[in-house]
XYZ file of C-alpha atoms in Angstrom:
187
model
C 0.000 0.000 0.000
C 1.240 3.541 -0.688
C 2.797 5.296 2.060
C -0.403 8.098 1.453
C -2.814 5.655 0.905
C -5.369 5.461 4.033
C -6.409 1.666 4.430
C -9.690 0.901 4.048
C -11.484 -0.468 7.354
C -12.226 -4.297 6.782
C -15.408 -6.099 8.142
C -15.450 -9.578 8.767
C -19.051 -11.217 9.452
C -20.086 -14.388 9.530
C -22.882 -17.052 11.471
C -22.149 -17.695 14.571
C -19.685 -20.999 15.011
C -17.910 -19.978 11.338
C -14.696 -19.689 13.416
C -14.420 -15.797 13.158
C -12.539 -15.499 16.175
C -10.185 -18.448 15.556
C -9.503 -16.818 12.201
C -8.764 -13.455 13.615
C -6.559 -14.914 16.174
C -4.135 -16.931 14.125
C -3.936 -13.550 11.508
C -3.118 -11.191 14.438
C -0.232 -13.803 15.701
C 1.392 -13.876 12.179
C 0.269 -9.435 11.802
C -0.244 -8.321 15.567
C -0.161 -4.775 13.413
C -3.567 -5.384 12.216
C -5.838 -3.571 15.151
C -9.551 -5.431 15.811
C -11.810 -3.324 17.332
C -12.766 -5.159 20.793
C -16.469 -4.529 20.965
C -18.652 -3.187 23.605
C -21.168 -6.596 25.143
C -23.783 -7.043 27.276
C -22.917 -10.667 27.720
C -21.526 -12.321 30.676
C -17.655 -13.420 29.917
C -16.995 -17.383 29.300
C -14.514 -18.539 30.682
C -11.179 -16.810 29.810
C -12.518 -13.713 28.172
C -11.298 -10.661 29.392
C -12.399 -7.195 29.599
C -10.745 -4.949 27.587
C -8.804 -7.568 25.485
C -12.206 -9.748 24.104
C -15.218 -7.551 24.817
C -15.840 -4.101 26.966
C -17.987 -5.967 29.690
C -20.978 -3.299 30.015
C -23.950 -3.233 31.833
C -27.987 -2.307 29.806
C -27.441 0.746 31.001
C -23.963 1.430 30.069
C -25.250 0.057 26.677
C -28.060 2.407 26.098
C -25.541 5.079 27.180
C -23.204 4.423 24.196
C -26.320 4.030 21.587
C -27.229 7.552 22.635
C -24.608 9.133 22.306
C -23.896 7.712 19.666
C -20.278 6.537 20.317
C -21.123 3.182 18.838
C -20.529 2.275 14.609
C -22.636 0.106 14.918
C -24.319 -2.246 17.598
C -26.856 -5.166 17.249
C -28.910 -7.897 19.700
C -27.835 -11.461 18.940
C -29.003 -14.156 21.032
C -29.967 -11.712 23.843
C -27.414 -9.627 24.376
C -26.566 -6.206 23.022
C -22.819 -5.675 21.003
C -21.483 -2.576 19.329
C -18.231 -1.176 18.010
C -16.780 1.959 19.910
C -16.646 4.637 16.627
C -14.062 6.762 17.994
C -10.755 3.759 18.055
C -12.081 2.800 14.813
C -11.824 6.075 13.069
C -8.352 7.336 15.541
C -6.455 3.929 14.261
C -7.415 4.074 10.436
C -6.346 8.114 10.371
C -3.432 6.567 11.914
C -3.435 4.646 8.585
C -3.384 1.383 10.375
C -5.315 -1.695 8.917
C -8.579 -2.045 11.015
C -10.315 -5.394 11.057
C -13.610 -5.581 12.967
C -14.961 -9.009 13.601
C -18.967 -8.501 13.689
C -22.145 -10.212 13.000
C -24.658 -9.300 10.053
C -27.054 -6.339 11.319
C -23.359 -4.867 12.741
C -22.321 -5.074 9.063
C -25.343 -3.498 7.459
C -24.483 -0.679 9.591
C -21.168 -0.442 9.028
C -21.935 -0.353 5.283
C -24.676 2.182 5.829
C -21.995 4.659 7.994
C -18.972 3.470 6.339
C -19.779 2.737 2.574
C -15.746 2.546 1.503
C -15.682 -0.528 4.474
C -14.716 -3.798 2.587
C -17.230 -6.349 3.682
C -15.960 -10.367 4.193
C -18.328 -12.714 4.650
C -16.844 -16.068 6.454
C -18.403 -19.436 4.883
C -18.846 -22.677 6.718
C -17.439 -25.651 4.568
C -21.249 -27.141 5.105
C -24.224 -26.087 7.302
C -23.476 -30.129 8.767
C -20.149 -28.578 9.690
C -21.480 -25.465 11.420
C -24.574 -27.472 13.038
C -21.287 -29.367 14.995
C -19.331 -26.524 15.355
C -22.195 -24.586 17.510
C -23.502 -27.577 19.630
C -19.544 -28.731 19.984
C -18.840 -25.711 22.377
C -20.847 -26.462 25.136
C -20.955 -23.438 26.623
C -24.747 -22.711 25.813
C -28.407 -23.831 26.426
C -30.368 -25.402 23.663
C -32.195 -22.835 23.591
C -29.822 -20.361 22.724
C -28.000 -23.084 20.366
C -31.414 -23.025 18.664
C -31.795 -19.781 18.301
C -28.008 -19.327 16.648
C -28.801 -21.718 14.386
C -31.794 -19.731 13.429
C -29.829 -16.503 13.062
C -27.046 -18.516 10.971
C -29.884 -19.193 8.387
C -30.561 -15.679 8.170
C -26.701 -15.176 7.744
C -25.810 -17.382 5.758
C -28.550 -16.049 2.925
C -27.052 -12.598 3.001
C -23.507 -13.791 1.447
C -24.505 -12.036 -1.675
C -24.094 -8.392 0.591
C -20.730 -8.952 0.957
C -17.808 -7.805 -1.059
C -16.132 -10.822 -0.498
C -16.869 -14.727 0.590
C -14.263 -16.913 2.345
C -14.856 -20.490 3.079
C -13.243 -21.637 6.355
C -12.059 -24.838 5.397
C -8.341 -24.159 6.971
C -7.486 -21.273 9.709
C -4.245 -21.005 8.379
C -5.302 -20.257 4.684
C -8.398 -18.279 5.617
C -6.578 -16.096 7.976
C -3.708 -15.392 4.901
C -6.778 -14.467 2.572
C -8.016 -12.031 4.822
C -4.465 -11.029 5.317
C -4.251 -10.564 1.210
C -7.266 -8.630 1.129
C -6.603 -6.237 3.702
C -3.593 -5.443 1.840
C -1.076 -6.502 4.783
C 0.988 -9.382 3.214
């Protein structure tokens, strides 16, 4: 990338169980340069999340704080929960002219196209929806009911591919994550 040349802020969205986060994780080992927005939750941590370095840990009212003030670039309600992207880091790193990644679900990325229409949107494919169906009941960290309603929402997801600007299938971490890499113009 040119020296002048602002990166563009990339999106990557996805159903739920895809492997987003694995994805992002192996990239930033190989690029730690690549920022990812943490987001702002409402959702109690599982075990080993921390705040600050996986989510901002608010409270409802925190939350409806942010959305009022609009300090959020987007924000959604998956599964129960609120989520939403502080706007100020996102906009302070990319002046910066460092390559922004934020890992977000589908309503997050509508909004980021709506505010952000330059944004490059990625949209992470499961090999199979047999492959994603194990992926989500494998964690066991939910109820059925919430498993049930994921799988629900990945329907929805996975029909909106054709938004996107791009489509990755997750068949391998390591070659996803050097796609995304490729894309963002980093490697």
């Amino acid at each position: 990338m040119p020296p002048d040349a602002r990166p563009r802020l990339t999106v990557l969205s996805g159903p739920s169980g895809v492997g987003k986060s694995t994805v992002v994780a192996h990239m930033r080992k190989e690029h730690p340069d690549v920022w990812l927005s943490v987001s702002a939750t409402t959702r109690k941590p599982r075990p080993g999340e921390q705040h600050g370095v996986h989510y901002f840990f608010v409270t409802d009212d925190e939350m409806d704080k942010l959305i009022a003030n609009g300090e959020l670039l987007e924000w959604a309600e998956f599964a129960g929960n609120r989520y939403g992207t502080p706007r100020a880091a996102v906009i302070e790193r990319l002046e910066k002219g460092e390559p922004v990644l934020l890992e977000i679900d589908l309503q997050g990325a509508r909004q980021v196209r709506e505010s952000m229409p330059d944004a490059q949107l990625v949209f992470l494919a499961p090999p199979s929806w047999e492959e994603l169906v194990r992926r989500l009941t494998g964690r066991g960290t939910e109820s059925p009911e919430v498993i049930e309603r994921r799988l629900e929402a990945a329907r929805t997801e996975l029909a909106a591919e054709p938004e996107f600007d791009e489509t990755l299938v997750n068949t391998s971490v390591k070659d996803v994550a050097r796609e995304l890499l490729a894309l963002m113009d980093v490697v």
